[in-house]
XYZ file of C-alpha atoms in Angstrom:
368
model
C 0.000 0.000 0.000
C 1.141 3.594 -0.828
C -0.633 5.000 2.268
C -2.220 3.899 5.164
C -5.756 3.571 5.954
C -7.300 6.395 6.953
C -7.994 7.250 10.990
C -10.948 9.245 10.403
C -13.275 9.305 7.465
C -13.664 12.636 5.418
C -16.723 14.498 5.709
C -16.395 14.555 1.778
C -17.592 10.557 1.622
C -21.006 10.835 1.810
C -21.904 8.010 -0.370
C -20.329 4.217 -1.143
C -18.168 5.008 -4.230
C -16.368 8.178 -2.737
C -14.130 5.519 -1.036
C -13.006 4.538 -4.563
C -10.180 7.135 -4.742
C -9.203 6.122 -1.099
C -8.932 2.778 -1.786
C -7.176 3.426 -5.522
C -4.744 5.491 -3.480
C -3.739 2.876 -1.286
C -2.927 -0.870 -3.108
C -1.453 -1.096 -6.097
C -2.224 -0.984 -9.645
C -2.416 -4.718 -10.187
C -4.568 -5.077 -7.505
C -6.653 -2.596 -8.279
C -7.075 -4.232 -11.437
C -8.072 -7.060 -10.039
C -10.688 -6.382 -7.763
C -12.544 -3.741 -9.947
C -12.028 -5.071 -13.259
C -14.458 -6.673 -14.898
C -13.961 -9.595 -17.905
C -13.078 -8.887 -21.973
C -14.794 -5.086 -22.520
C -16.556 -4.737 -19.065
C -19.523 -3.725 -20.691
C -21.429 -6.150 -18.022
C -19.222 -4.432 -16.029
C -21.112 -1.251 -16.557
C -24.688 -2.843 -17.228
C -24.626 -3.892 -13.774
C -24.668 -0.597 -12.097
C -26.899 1.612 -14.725
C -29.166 -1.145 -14.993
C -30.844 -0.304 -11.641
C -31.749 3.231 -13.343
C -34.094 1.855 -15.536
C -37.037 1.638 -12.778
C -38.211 4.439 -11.883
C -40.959 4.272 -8.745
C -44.498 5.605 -8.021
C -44.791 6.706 -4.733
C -47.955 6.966 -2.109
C -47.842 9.971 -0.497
C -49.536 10.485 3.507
C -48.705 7.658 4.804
C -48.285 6.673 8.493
C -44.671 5.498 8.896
C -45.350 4.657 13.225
C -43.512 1.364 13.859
C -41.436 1.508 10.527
C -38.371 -1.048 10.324
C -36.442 -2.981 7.695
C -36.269 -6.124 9.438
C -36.556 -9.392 7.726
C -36.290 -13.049 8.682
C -34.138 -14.901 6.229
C -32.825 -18.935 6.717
C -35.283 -18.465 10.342
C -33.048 -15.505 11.466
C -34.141 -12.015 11.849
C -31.742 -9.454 10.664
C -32.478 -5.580 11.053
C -31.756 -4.845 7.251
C -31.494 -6.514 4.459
C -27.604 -5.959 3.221
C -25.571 -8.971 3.397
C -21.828 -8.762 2.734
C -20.923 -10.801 -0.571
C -17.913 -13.163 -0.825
C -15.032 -11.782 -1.684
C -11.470 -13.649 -1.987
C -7.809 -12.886 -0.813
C -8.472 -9.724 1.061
C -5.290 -9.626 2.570
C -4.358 -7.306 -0.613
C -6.521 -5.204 0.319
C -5.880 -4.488 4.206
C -3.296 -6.563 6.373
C -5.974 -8.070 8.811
C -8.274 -8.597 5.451
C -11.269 -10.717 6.389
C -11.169 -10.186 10.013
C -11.537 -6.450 9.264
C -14.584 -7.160 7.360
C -16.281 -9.569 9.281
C -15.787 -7.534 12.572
C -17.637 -4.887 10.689
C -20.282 -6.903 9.527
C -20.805 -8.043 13.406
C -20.496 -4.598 14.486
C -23.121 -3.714 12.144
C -25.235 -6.976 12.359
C -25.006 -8.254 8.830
C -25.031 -11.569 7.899
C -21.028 -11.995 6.046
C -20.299 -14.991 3.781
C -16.938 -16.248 4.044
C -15.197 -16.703 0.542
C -13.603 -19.968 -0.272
C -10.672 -18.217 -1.127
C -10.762 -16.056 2.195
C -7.107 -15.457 3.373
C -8.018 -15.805 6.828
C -8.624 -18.665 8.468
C -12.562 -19.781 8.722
C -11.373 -20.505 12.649
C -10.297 -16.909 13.323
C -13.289 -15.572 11.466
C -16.145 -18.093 13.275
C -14.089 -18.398 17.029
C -13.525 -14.538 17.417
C -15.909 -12.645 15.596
C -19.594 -13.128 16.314
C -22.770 -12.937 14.259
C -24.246 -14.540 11.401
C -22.035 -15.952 8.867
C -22.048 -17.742 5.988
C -19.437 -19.957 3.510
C -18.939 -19.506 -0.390
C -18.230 -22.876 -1.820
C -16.825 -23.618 -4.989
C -17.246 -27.107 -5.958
C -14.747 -29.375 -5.381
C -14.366 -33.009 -7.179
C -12.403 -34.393 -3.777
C -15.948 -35.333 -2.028
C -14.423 -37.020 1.310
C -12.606 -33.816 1.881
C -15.881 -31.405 0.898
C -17.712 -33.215 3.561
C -14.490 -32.590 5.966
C -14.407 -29.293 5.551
C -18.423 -28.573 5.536
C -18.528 -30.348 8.943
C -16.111 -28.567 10.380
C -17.936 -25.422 9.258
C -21.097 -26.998 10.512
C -19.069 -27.030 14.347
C -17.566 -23.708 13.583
C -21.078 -22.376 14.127
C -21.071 -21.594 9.908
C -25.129 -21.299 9.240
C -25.599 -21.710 5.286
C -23.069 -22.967 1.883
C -23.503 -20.442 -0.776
C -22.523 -23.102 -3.534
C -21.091 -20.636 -6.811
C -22.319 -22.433 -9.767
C -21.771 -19.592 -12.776
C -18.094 -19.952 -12.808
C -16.123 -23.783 -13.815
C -13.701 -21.499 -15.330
C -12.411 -17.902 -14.873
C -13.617 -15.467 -17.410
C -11.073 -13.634 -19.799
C -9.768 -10.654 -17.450
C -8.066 -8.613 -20.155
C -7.307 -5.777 -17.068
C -5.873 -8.343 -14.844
C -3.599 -9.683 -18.353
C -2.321 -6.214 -19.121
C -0.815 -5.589 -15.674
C 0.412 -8.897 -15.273
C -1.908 -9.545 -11.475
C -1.034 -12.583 -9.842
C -1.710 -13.136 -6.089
C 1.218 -11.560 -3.999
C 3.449 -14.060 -1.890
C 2.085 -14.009 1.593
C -1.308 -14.112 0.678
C -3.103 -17.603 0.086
C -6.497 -18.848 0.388
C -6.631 -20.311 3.305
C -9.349 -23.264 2.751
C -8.212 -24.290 -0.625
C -5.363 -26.071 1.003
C -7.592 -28.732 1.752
C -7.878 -29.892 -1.610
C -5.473 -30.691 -4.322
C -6.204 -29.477 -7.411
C -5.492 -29.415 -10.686
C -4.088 -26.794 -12.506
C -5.808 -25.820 -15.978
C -3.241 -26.414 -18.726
C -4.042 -24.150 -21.814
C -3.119 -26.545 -25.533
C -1.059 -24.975 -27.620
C -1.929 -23.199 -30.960
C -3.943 -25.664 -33.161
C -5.506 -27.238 -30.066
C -8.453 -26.846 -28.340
C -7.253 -24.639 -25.075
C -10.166 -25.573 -23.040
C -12.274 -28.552 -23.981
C -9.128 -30.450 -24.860
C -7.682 -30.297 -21.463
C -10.278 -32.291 -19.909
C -10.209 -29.873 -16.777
C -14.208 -29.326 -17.301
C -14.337 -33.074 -16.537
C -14.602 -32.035 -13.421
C -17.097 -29.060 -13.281
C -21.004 -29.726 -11.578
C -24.206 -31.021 -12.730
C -27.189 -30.620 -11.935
C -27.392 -34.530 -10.081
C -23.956 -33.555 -8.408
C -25.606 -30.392 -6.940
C -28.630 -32.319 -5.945
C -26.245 -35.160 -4.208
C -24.430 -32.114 -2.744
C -27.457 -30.500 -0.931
C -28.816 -34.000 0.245
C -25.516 -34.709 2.225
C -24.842 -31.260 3.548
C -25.097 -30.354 7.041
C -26.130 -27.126 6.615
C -28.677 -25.284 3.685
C -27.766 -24.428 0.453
C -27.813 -21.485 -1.330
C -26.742 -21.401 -5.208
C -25.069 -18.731 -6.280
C -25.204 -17.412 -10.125
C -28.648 -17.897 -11.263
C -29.766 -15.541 -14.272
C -32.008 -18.242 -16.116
C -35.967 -18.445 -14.430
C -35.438 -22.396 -15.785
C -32.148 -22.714 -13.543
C -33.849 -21.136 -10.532
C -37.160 -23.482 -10.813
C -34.263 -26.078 -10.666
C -32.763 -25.113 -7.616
C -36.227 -25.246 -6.217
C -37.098 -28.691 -7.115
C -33.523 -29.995 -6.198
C -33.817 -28.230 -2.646
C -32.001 -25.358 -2.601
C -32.409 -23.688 0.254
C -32.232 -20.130 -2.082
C -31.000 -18.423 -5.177
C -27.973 -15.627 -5.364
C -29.467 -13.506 -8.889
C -25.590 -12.999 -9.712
C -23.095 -12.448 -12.975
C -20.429 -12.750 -10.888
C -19.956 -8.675 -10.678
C -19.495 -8.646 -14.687
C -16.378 -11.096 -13.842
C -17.794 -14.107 -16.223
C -18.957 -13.389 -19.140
C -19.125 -10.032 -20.840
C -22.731 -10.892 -22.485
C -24.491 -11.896 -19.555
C -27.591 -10.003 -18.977
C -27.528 -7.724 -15.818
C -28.958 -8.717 -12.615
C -31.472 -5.812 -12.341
C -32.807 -6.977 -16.212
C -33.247 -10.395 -15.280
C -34.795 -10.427 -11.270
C -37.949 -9.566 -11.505
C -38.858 -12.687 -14.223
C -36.690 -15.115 -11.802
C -38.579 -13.844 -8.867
C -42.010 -14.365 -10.904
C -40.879 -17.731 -11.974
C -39.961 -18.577 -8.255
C -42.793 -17.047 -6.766
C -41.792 -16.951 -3.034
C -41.134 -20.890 -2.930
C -37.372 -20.111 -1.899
C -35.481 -16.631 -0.603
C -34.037 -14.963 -3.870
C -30.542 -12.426 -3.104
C -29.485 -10.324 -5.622
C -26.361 -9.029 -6.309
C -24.304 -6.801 -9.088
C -23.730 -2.949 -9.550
C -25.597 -2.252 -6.329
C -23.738 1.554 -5.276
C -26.997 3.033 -3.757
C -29.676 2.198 -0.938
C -32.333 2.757 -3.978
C -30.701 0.435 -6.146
C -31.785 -1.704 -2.737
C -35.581 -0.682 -2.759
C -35.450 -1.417 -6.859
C -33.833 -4.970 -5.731
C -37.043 -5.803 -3.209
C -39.544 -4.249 -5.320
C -39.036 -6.646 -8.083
C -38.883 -9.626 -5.260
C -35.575 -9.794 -3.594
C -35.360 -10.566 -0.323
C -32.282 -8.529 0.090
C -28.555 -8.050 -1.646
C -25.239 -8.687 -0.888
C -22.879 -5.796 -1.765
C -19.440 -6.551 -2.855
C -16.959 -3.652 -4.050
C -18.529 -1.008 -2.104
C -17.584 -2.469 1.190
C -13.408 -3.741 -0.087
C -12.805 -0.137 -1.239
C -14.478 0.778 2.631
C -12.107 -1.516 3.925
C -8.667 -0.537 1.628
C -9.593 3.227 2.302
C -10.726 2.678 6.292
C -10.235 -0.610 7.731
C -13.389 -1.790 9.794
C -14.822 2.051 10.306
C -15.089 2.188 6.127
C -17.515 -1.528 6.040
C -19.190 -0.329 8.885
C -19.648 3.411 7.501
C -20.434 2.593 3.932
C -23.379 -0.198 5.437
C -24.539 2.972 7.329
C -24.868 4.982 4.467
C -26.939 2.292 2.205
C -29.140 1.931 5.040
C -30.029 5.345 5.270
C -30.558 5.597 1.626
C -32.924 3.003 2.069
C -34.556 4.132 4.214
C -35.112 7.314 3.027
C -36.017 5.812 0.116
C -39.039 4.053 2.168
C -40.110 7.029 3.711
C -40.273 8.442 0.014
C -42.363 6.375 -1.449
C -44.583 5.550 1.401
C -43.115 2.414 2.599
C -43.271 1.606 6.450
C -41.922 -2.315 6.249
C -40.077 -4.200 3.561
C -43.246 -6.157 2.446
C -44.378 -3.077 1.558
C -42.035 -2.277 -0.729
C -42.846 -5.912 -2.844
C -46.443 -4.010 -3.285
C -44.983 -0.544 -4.857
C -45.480 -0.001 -8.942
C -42.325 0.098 -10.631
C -42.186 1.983 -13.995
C -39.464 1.523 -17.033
C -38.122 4.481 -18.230
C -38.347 4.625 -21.957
């Protein structure tokens, strides 16, 4: 890092992406590149933010707001707003104490966090010293004996849900990450993955297929793997990268426990449809069997109320909360969840809105 985190947050940063110049400021270039590029053009990239500005909402006006919250039950545990922090891997580039920064936030704050797969602290630190609600990103592994191992031990850990990632058996083509050259500093590992041995994806050389002929998709999930997956884990499922309303009526009849609406924050595929496009016909297709998250381009606590109105049950947040954390350390997650709850709720007072419900019920209109 160029400079350290800040010790007090500028009166200037008012909203989540004024920490992006803090944060910019303080790791360097190629890893800047790789947590806020996107893949090929990152024209997902953008889609996932301005797609939330298509909806535009019709208010009520005089209404009586006495007793108005933002509390939701979600899994069978009440949370006081409905903000989860997304998975995010190796944050140790970001801050020195990485996940434990984050995660003490989201505690702080009362936010349900999901532990990436590829956290760089270990899932004992994070469940045995921070408290609250917490969650674990899986990414499917072909080793089952140690899968069930590891999900146990999260199980004991006091780990509440597996948010199984399904949209990604390969990387996407990072052309931002290429150009600077990013590869994961020495000193910084995920953690977890050393419980598995894996196989490294050997590209053919020119005149040979560089992907199908390596036979490293041998390995990548089905649907009857996921199913087999759910029925022998100890704790619900959640998958993670649904954009097709077939895929989610899947999950459902396999037992999901919920759907993550996700593109992987534009990280995939470049011609993915963005999240806010595609929610509202997955949440019609679903119709309230199982909890639906969104995530994606989410910078502002209307981009929330847009998210619920077309049937969320709430988002996870991703960037907004690492450049929090690179600019400010615990005080920047905890700050920036602040400031998207208040733009919520503001948002609900707005529109006449006294409880989340009754923000499923409010007319959303495309703009032309």
């Amino acid at each position: 890092m160029s400079l350290a985190p800040l010790n007090e947050i500028p009166a200037s940063i008012v909203a989540a992406d004024d920490y992006i110049p803090y944060a910019k400021e303080r790791i360097s270039p190629e890893v800047w590149a790789y947590f806020s590029g996107g893949v090929a053009d990152e024209k997902l990239l953008a889609r996932n933010q301005t797609a939330w500005q298509q909806y535009q909402v019709l208010p009520s006006m005089l209404k009586d707001f006495e007793e108005a919250h933002t509390h939701y039950t979600l899994l069978g545990q009440r949370h006081d707003f409905p903000i989860l922090l997304a998975p995010v891997a190796y944050q140790k580039m970001l801050h020195p104490d990485g996940e434990f920064i984050s995660a003490l936030a989201a505690a702080a704050m009362q936010t349900p966090y999901i532990i990436s797969m590829q956290s760089s602290t270990s899932l004992t630190l994070l469940c045995e010293q921070i408290p609250g609600t917490k969650w674990l990103q899986w990414y499917w592994q072909p080793d089952q004996i140690a899968s069930q191992k590891l999900l146990a031990e999260a199980a004991k850990l006091g780990v509440e849900a597996i948010v199984l990632t399904i949209d990604a058996p390969v990387n996407g083509v990072r052309n931002r990450e290429q150009r600077v050259g990013f590869s994961v500093p020495s000193g910084v590992e995920a953690v977890l993955l050393k419980n598995f041995k894996s196989a490294p994806l050997t590209v053919g050389s020119a005149g040979e297929s560089p992907l199908f002929g390596s036979g490293f998709l041998t390995n990548a999930p089905t649907w009857d793997l996921v199913e087999q997956f759910i029925q022998h884990s100890p704790l619900p499922v959640i998958l993670k990268g649904i954009l097709n309303p077939s895929d989610a009526l899947k999950a459902v009849q396999i037992g999901a426990a919920g759907i993550v609406v996700s593109n992987h924050g534009g990280r995939t595929l470049d011609t993915l449809p963005a999240t806010a496009s595609i929610l509202g016909r997955i949440c019609d297709s679903i119709d309230g069997h199982i909890p639906i998250l969104v995530d994606g381009g989410i910078r502002r606590g209307s981009d929330i109320f847009t998210a619920l109105a077309l049937g969320a049950s709430a988002v996870l947040i991703g960037r907004p909360y690492i450049w929090a954390m690179a600019a400010a350390g615990a005080s920047g997650v905890a700050h920036v969840l602040h400031i998207l709850r208040t733009e919520l709720e503001v948002t609900m007072a707005l529109t006449g809105c006294r409880t989340l419900d009754e923000i499923r019920q409010v007319e959303l209109i495309k703009a032309q």
